XYZ file of C-alpha atoms in Angstrom:
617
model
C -27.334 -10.788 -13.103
C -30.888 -10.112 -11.938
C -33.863 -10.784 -14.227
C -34.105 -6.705 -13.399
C -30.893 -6.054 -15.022
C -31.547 -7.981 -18.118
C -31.093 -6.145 -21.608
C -29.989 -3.023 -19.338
C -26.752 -0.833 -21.213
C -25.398 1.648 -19.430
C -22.448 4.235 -21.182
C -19.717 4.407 -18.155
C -16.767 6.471 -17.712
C -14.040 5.703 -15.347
C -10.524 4.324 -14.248
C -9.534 0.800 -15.971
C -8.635 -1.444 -13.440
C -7.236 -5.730 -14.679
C -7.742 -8.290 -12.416
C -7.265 -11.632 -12.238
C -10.521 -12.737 -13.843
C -12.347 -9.510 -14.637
C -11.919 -6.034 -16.086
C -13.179 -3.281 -13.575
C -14.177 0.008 -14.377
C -13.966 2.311 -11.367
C -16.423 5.580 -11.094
C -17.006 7.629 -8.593
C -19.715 6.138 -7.242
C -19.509 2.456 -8.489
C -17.237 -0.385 -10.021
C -18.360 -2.248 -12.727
C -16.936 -5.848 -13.617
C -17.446 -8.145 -16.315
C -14.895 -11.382 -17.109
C -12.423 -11.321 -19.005
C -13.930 -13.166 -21.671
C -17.207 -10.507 -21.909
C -14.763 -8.214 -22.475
C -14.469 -6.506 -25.955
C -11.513 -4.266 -26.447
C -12.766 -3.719 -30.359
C -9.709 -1.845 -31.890
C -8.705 -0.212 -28.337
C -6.677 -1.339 -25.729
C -6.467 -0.044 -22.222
C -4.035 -0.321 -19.151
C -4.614 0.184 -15.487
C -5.526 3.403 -14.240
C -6.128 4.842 -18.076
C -9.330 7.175 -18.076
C -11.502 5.088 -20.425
C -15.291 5.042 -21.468
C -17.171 1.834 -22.012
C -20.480 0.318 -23.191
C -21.764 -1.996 -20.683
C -24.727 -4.594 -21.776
C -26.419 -7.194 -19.364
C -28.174 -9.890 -21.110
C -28.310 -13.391 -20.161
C -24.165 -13.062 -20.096
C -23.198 -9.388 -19.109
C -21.341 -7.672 -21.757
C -19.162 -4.614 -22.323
C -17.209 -3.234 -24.850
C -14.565 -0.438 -24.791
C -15.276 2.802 -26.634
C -12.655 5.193 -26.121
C -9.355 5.683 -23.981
C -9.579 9.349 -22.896
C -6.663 9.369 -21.142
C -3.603 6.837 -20.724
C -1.888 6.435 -17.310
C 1.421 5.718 -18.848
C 3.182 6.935 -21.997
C 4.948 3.859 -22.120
C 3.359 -0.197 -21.742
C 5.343 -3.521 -21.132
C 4.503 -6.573 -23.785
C 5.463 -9.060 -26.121
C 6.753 -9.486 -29.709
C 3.968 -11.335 -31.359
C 4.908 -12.197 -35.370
C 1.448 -13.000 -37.384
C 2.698 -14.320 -41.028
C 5.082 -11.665 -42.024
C 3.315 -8.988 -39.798
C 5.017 -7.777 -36.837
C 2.330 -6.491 -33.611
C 3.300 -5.398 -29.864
C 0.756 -7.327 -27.308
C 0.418 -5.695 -23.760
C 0.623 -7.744 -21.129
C -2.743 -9.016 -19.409
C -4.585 -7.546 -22.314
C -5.297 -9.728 -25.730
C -5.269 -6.944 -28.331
C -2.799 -6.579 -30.563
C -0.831 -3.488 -31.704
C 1.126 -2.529 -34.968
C 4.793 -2.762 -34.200
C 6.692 0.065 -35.830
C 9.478 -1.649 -37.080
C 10.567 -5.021 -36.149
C 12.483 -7.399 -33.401
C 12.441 -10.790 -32.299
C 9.040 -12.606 -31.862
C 8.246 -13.689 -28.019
C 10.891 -10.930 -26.875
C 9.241 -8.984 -23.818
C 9.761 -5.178 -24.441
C 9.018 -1.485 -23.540
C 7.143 0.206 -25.920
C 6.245 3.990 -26.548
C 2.389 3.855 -28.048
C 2.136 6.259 -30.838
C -1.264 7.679 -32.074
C -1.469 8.497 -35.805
C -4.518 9.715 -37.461
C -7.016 7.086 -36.026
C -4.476 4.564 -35.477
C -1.829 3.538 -32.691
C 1.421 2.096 -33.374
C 4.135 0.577 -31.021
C 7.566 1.588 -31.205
C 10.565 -0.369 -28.958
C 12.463 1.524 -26.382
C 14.038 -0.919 -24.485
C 14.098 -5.213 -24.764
C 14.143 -7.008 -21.660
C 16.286 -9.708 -20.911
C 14.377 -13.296 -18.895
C 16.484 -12.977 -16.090
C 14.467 -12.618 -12.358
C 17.044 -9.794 -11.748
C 14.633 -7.785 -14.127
C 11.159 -9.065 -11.961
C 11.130 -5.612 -10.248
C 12.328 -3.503 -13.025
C 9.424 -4.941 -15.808
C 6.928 -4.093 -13.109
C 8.118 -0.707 -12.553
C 8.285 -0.133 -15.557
C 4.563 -1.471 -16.975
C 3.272 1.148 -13.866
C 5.998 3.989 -14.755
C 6.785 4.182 -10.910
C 8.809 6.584 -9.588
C 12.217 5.356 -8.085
C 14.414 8.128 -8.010
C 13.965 11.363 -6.187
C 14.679 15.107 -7.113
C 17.881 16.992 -6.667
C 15.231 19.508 -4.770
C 14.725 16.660 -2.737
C 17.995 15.555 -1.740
C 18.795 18.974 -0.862
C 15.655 19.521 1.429
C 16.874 16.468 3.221
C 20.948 17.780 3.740
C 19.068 20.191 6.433
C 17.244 17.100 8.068
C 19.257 15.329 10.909
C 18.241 13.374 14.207
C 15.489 14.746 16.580
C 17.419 16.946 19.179
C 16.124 19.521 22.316
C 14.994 22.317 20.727
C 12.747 19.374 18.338
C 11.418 18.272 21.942
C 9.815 21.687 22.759
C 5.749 21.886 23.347
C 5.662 17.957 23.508
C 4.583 15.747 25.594
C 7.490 13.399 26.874
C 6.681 10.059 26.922
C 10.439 8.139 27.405
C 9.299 6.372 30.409
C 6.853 4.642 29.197
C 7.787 0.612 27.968
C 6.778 1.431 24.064
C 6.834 -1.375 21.978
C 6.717 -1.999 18.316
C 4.994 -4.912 16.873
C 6.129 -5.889 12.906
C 7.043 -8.287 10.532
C 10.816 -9.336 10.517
C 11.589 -8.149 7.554
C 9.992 -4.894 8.751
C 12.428 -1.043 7.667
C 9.666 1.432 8.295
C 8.116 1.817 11.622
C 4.921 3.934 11.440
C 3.806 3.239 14.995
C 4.406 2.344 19.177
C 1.869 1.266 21.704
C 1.504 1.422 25.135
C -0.781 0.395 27.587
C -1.697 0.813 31.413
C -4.477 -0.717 33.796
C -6.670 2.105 35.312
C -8.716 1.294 38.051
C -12.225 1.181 35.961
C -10.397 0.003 32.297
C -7.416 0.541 30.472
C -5.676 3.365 29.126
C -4.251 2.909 25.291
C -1.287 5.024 23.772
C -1.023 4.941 20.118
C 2.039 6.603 19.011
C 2.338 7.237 15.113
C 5.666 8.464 13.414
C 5.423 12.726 13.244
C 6.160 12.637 9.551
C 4.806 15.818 9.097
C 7.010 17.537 11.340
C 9.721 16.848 8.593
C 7.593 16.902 5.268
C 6.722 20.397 5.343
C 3.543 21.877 3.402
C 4.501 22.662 -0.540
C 8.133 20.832 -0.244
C 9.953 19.344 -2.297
C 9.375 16.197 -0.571
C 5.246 16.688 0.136
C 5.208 17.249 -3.587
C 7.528 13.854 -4.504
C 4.889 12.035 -1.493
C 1.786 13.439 -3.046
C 2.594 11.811 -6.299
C 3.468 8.707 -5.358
C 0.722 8.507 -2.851
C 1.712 5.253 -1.095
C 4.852 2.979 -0.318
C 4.590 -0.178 -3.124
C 5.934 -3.169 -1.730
C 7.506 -6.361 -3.563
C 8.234 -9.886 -1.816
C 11.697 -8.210 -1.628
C 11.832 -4.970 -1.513
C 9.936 -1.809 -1.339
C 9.802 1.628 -3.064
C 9.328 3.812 -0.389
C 7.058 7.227 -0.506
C 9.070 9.114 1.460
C 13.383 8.914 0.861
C 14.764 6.221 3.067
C 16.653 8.847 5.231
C 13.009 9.760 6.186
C 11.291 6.232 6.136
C 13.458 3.923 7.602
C 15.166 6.516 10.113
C 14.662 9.431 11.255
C 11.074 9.053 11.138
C 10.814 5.727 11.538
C 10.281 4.883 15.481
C 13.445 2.694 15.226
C 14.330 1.045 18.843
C 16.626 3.143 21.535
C 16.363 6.419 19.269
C 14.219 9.623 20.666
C 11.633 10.204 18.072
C 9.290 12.510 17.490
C 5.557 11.165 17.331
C 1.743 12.116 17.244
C 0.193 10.179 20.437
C -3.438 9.452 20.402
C -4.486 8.329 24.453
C -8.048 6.567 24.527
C -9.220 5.565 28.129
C -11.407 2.271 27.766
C -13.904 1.133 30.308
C -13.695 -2.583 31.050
C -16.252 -3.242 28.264
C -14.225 -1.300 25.867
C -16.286 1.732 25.855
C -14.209 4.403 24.622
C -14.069 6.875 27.472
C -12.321 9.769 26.754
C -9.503 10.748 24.598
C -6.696 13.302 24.020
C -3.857 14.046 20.811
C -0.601 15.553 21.430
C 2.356 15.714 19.815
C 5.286 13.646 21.832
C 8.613 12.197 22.269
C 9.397 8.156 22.749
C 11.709 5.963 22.918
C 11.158 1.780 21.183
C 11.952 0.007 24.114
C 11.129 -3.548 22.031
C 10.843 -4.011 18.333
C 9.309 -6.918 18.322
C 8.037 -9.014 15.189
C 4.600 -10.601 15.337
C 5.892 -14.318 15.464
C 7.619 -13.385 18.544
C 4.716 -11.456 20.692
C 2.673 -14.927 19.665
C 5.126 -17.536 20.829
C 5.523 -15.526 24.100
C 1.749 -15.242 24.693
C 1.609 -19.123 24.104
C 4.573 -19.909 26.081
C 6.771 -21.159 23.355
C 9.466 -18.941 23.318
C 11.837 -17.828 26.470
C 10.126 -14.222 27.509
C 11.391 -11.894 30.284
C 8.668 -11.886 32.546
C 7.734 -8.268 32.335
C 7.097 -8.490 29.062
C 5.036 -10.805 28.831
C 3.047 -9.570 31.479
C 2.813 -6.420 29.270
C 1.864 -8.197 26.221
C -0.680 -9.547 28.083
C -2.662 -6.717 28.694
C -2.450 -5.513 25.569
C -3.967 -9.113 24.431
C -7.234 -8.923 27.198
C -7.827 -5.054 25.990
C -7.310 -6.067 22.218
C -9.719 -8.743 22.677
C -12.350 -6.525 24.175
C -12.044 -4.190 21.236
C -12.477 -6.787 19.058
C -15.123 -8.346 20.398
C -17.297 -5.451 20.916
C -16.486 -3.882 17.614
C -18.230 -7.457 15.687
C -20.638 -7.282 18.216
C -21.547 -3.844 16.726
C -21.075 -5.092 12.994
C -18.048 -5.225 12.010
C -17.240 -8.131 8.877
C -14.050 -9.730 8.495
C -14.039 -11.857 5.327
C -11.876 -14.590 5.878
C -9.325 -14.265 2.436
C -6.243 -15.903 2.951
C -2.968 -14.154 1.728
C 0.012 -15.185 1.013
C 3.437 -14.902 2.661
C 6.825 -15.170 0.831
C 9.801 -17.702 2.439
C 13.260 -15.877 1.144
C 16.464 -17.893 1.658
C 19.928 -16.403 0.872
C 17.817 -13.769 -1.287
C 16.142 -16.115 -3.021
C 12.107 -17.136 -2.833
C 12.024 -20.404 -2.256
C 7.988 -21.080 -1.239
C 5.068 -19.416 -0.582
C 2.940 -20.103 2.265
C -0.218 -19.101 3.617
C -0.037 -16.053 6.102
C -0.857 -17.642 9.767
C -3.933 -16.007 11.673
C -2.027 -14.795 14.670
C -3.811 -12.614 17.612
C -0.355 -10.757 17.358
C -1.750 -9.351 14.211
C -5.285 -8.716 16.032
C -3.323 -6.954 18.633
C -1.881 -4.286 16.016
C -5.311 -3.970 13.988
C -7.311 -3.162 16.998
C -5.280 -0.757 18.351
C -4.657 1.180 15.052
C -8.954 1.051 13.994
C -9.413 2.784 17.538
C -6.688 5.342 17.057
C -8.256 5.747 13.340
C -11.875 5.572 14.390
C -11.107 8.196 17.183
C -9.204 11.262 15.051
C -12.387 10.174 12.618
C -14.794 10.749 15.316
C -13.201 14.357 16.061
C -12.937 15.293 13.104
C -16.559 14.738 11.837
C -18.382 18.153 12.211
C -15.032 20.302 12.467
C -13.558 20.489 9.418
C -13.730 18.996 5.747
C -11.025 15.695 6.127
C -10.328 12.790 3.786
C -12.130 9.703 5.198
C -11.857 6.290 4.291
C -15.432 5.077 3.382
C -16.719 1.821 2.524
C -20.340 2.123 0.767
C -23.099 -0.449 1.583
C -23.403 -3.387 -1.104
C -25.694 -2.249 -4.186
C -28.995 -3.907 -3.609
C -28.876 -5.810 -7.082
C -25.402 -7.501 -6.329
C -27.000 -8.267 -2.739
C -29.225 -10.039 -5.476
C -27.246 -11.804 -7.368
C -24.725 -12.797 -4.638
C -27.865 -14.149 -2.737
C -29.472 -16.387 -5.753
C -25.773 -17.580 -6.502
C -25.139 -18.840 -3.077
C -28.700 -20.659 -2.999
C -27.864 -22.552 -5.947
C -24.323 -23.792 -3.956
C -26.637 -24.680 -1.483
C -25.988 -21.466 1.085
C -28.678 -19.443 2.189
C -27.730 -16.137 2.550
C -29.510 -14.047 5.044
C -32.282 -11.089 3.771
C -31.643 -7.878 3.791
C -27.693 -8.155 4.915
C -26.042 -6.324 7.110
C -22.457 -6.403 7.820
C -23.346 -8.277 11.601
C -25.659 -11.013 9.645
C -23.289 -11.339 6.560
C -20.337 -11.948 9.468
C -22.809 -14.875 11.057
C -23.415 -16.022 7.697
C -19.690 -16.486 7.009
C -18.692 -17.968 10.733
C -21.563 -20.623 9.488
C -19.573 -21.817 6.534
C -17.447 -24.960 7.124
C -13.619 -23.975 8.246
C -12.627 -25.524 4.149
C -14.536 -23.497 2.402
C -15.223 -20.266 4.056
C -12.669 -18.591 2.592
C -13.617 -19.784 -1.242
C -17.224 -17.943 -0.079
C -15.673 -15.010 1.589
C -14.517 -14.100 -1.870
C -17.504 -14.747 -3.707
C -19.215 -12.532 -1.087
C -15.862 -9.609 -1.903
C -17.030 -9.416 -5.613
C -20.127 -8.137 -4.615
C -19.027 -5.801 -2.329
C -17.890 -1.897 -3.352
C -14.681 -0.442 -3.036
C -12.952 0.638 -0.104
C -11.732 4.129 -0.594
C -10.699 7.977 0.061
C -13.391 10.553 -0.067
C -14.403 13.741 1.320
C -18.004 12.439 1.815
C -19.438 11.446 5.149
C -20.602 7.916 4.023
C -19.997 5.126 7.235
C -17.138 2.550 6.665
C -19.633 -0.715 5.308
C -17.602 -3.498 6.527
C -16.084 -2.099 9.918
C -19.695 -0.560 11.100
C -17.996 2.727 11.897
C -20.094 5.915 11.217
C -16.835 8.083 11.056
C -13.353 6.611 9.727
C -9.809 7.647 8.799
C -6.453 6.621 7.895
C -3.674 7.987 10.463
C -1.587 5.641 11.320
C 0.821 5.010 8.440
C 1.937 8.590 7.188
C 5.129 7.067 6.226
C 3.589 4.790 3.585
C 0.691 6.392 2.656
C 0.131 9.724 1.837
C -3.676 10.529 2.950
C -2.303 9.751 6.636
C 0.103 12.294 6.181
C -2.211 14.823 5.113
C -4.824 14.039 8.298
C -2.288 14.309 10.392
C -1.863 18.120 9.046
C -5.783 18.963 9.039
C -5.516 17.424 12.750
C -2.657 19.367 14.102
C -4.574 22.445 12.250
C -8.156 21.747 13.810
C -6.606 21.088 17.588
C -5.189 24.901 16.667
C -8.377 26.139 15.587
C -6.600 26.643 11.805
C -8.068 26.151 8.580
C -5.350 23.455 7.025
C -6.694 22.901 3.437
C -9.365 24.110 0.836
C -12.643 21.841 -0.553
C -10.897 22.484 -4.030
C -7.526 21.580 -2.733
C -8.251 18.038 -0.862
C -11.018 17.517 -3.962
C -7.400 16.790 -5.664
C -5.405 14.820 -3.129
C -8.604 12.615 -3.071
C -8.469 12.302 -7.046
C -4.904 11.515 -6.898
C -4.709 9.196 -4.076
C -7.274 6.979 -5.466
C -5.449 6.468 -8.908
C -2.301 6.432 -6.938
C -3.889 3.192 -4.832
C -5.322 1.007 -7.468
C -1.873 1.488 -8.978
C -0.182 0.710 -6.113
C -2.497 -2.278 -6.053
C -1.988 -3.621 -9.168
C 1.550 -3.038 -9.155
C 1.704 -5.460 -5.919
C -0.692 -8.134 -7.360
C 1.604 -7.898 -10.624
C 4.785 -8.645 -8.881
C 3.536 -11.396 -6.532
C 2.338 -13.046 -9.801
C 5.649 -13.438 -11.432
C 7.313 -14.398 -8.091
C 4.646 -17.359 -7.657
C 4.924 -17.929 -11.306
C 9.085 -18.021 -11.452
C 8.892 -20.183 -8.264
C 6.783 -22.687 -9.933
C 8.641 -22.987 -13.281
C 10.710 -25.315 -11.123
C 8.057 -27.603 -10.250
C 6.799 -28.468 -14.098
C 5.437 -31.558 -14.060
C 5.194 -32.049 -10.623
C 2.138 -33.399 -8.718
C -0.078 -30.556 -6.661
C -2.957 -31.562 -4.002
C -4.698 -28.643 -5.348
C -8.780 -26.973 -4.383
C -11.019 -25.619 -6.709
C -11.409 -21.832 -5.655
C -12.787 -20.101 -8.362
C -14.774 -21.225 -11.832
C -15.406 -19.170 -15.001
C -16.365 -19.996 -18.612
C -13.083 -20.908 -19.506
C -11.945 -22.889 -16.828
C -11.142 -23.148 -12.735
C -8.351 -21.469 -10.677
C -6.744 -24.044 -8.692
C -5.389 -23.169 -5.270
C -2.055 -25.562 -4.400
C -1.911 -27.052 -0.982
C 1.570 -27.463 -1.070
C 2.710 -24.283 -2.429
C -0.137 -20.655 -1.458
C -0.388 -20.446 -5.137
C -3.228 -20.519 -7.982
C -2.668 -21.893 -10.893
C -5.497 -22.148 -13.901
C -7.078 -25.360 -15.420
C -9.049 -25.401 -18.457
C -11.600 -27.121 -18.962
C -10.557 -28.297 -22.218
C -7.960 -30.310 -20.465
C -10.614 -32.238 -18.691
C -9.819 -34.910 -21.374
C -12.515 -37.840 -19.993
C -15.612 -35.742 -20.899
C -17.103 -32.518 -22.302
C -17.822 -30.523 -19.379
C -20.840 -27.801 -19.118
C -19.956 -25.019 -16.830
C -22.873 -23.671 -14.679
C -22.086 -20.157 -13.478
C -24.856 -19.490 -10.800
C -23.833 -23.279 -8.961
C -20.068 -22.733 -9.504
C -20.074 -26.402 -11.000
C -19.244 -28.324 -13.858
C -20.856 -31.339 -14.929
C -19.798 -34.368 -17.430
C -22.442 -34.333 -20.430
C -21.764 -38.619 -20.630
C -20.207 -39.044 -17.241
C -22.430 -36.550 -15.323
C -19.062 -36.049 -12.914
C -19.190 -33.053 -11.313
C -16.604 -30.329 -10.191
C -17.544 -27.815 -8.081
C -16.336 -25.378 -5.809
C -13.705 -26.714 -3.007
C -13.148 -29.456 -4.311
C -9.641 -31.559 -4.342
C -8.167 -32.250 -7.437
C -4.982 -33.102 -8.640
C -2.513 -30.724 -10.853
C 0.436 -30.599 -12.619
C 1.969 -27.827 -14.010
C 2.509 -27.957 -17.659
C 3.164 -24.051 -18.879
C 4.324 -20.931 -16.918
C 4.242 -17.165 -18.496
C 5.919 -15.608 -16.019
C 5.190 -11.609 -16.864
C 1.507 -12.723 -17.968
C 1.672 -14.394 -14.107
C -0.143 -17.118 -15.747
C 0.444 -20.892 -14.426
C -1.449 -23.774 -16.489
C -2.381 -26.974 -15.004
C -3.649 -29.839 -16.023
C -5.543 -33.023 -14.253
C -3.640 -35.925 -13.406
């Protein structure tokens, strides 16, 4: 922290958020984290999304310590057995805190418990005991984040009167069947949100962004707006999804399957040849996927590496030269794009059997640029008609700015004044290719939050005044609703009250850090299953991340982290220097520091903590 910020409490009140290496507490206007290890839970213990209040202390190492839990997010939490002499206690998973087990059961069993508040104190009482059997992965995660699976009878019988698109569905739209419309997804892709199109004008290029009509279906106070609205988003595993919307909806009939008429909202955005937008125009239409095509595909075919009819090609081809434009105008503006790698899960006869890091395609570019300028466009519209959620992104506070700055001086970076998204984007490109994505996440923990809000704040990292989520109303549920307040505003109706969207907002961004966590959670135990196999075999591994306790390790051969503590570093005792990201040998004076190589072995998994242990070899 800043010498400003030293000695500085502040009382906070907000949404508990566990990550990987920090607690977060989310606010309305900021997030606070402090490492796991600064992190006092007292006799409290809280769970994502619970409503919690908190003391938080900088001093030479920030501080905080949990007051109260106002509110929990679920009735029930997922832990272990833990038997202390003769004492039985229930500990949650990813928190160490330990709670009085009503009754007893088998130490180190993983269970569901209910928590039970008596007088001032909480006790945990066994519903169910899980079996260690990966055919419970999904279920254990499900059930730490109480997500709905199952849908309503009220439901099911809304959706007996829902059948295929037919004429009298076709009537007041715009019919757009003779276009080529092409979808571009992942192979293992159910739900097909959006189409594209694209034509050469004589002065630029005309752009046809058709998104799924989902709200031609999901009417206004349903049964199925209401099941959507609490869910809030789609959650997807490495495989399998829960979807927000019943499948009949999701991965059909509104789903722009290939050769099916569907019913769509087209956005059409005339570019000069600079990428200027133009003009543009909404209306509600009927296509036809000529091409589902997956992302690996539409690459090899640009690159010649795949046998591609001719036509095609030539089509994906313009959509590459206009993509590129966009792209290259909209950095040129200010846009940031932090390089973070992600991971991508290989599944053989239903089975994960490695995890590899997600290629940088253009195929992907192609998608993202099309969808921010559909996005940035019903944004754009919207601003100064009517009230709408937006998706904001607030500037960096100017003390992380600080800190982030004096850290990356003492790795040796310097980090431009006064940042703006352009200059912190130049800063990153300057970074060697091997470690620019170990800074690009240093520089992520001191940015804010991407979110939903009714407040006209710009979008930080994308440099666009005005922004908006509307191209995945199948998945998420704010798209849905601005596809509503759209339809409603190019009608000259009032669609929904301050009060009312006030509460989609609140409960679409608890719904997402759920969501969030629940997808973190389950990638954890996949990578950490998968690499029970491999104990005690030799990793080419890179320092990524270092904390008091130790460094995360990132495997070459395998995408996955694993953690090393320093404590295993049996040739020295090692001094960890937080501001450097280094370690150094008190007698050897060897030094560890960030992106380094290092070789691992695994030595412990806990699978449902996510946790994998290495140690130096």
């Amino acid at each position: 922290m800043s010498k400003k910020n030293k000695s500085k409490r502040i009382y906070i009140k907000g949404l508990f958020k566990i990550e990987k290496t920090h607690y977060s507490i989310i606010t309305d206007k900021n997030t606070y984290s402090i490492e796991k290890e600064f992190f006092d839970f007292s006799d409290k213990f809280a769970q994502d999304s619970d409503e919690v209040e908190a003391l938080f202390i900088w001093a030479k190492h920030p501080k905080a310590k949990l007051l109260n839990v106002a509110k929990r997010y679920n009735e029930y939490v997922v832990g272990y057995i833990k038997k202390i002499n003769s004492n039985y206690f229930f500990e949650p998973l990813k928190t160490k805190f330990l709670v009085k087990l009503s009754g007893q059961a088998e130490e180190g069993k993983l269970v569901k418990a209910r928590i039970i508040q008596q007088k001032n104190t909480e006790f945990a009482k066994i519903v169910e005991v899980y079996s260690n059997s990966s055919l419970n992965d999904e279920l254990i995660v499900i059930d730490k984040y109480s997500l709905p699976t199952e849908f309503s009878p009220e439901v099911e019988k809304e959706l007996q009167s829902i059948n295929e698109p037919n004429e009298k569905d076709f009537i007041g739209r715009s019919d757009f069947r003779n276009l080529r419309t092409i979808t571009i997804d992942g192979a293992d892709a159910k739900d097909f949100d959006d189409a594209i199109d694209i034509e050469f004008l004589k002065n630029g290029y005309r752009l046809y962004v058709h998104i799924a009509d989902v709200s031609y279906y999901v009417k206004d106070n349903s049964a199925i707006e209401k099941s959507a609205f609490e869910r809030g988003f789609s959650v997807y595993f490495p495989q399998s999804n829960i979807p927000m919307l019943p499948r009949k909806l999701s991965d059909d009939i509104c789903s722009l399957v290939p050769d099916k008429d569907r019913l769509a909202f087209t956005v059409i955005i005339d570019f000069d040849k600079k990428g200027n937008r133009k003009s543009f125009k909404f209306t509600k239409s009927i296509i036809r996927n000529k091409n589902r095509l997956t992302y690996d595909f539409v690459e090899n075919c640009l690159n010649d590496l795949v046998d591609c009819e001719e036509n095609l090609k030539s089509y994906l081809q313009k959509m590459k030269i206009l993509a590129k434009i966009l792209r290259a105008r909209r950095f040129l503006k200010g846009s940031l794009d932090l390089d973070i790698k992600e991971a991508t899960f290989i599944i053989n006869n239903n089975e994960i059997v490695n995890v590899i890091q997600k290629p940088r395609l253009f195929s992907y570019s192609i998608i993202e640029e099309f969808m921010l300028a559909a996005n940035k466009t019903v944004a754009d519209y919207l601003n100064n008609k009517t009230i709408f959620l937006r998706r904001i992104h607030e500037k960096p506070q100017i003390t992380k700015l600080m800190d982030l700055s004096n850290q990356l001086k003492e790795m040796g970076y310097a980090f431009p004044k006064k940042p703006n998204a352009k200059k912190m984007q130049k800063f990153i490109w300057s970074i060697e290719e091997t470690k620019r994505s170990i800074i690009s996440k240093i520089i992520l923990k001191s940015m804010e939050r991407a979110e939903y809000s009714l407040e006209e704040i710009p979008h930080f990292a994308l440099g666009f005044e005005n922004y908006t989520h509307f191209t995945s109303p199948i998945r998420r549920f704010p798209d849905l609703i601005v596809h509503k307040i759209l339809q409603a505003t190019l009608l000259n109706k009032k669609k929904y009250s301050h009060k009312r969207l006030e509460s989609i907002v609140k409960q679409v961004q608890k719904r997402e850090l759920i969501t969030e966590a629940a997808e973190y959670f389950a990638k954890d135990i996949k990578q950490a299953r998968l690499i029970e196999k491999y104990i005690g075999k030799i990793f080419n591994g890179t320092i990524v991340y270092m904390i008091g306790s130790g460094m995360f390790i990132e495997l070459k051969e395998m995408f996955v982290e694993g953690f090393l503590s320093y404590s295993a570093l049996k040739d020295d005792f090692y001094t960890f220097f937080d501001q450097k990201q280094m370690i150094i040998g008190r007698k050897t004076k060897k030094i560890f520091r960030l992106g380094d190589s290092i070789k691992v072995k695994p030595i412990k998994v806990d699978i449902y903590e996510g946790k994998i242990d290495l140690e130096p070899v």
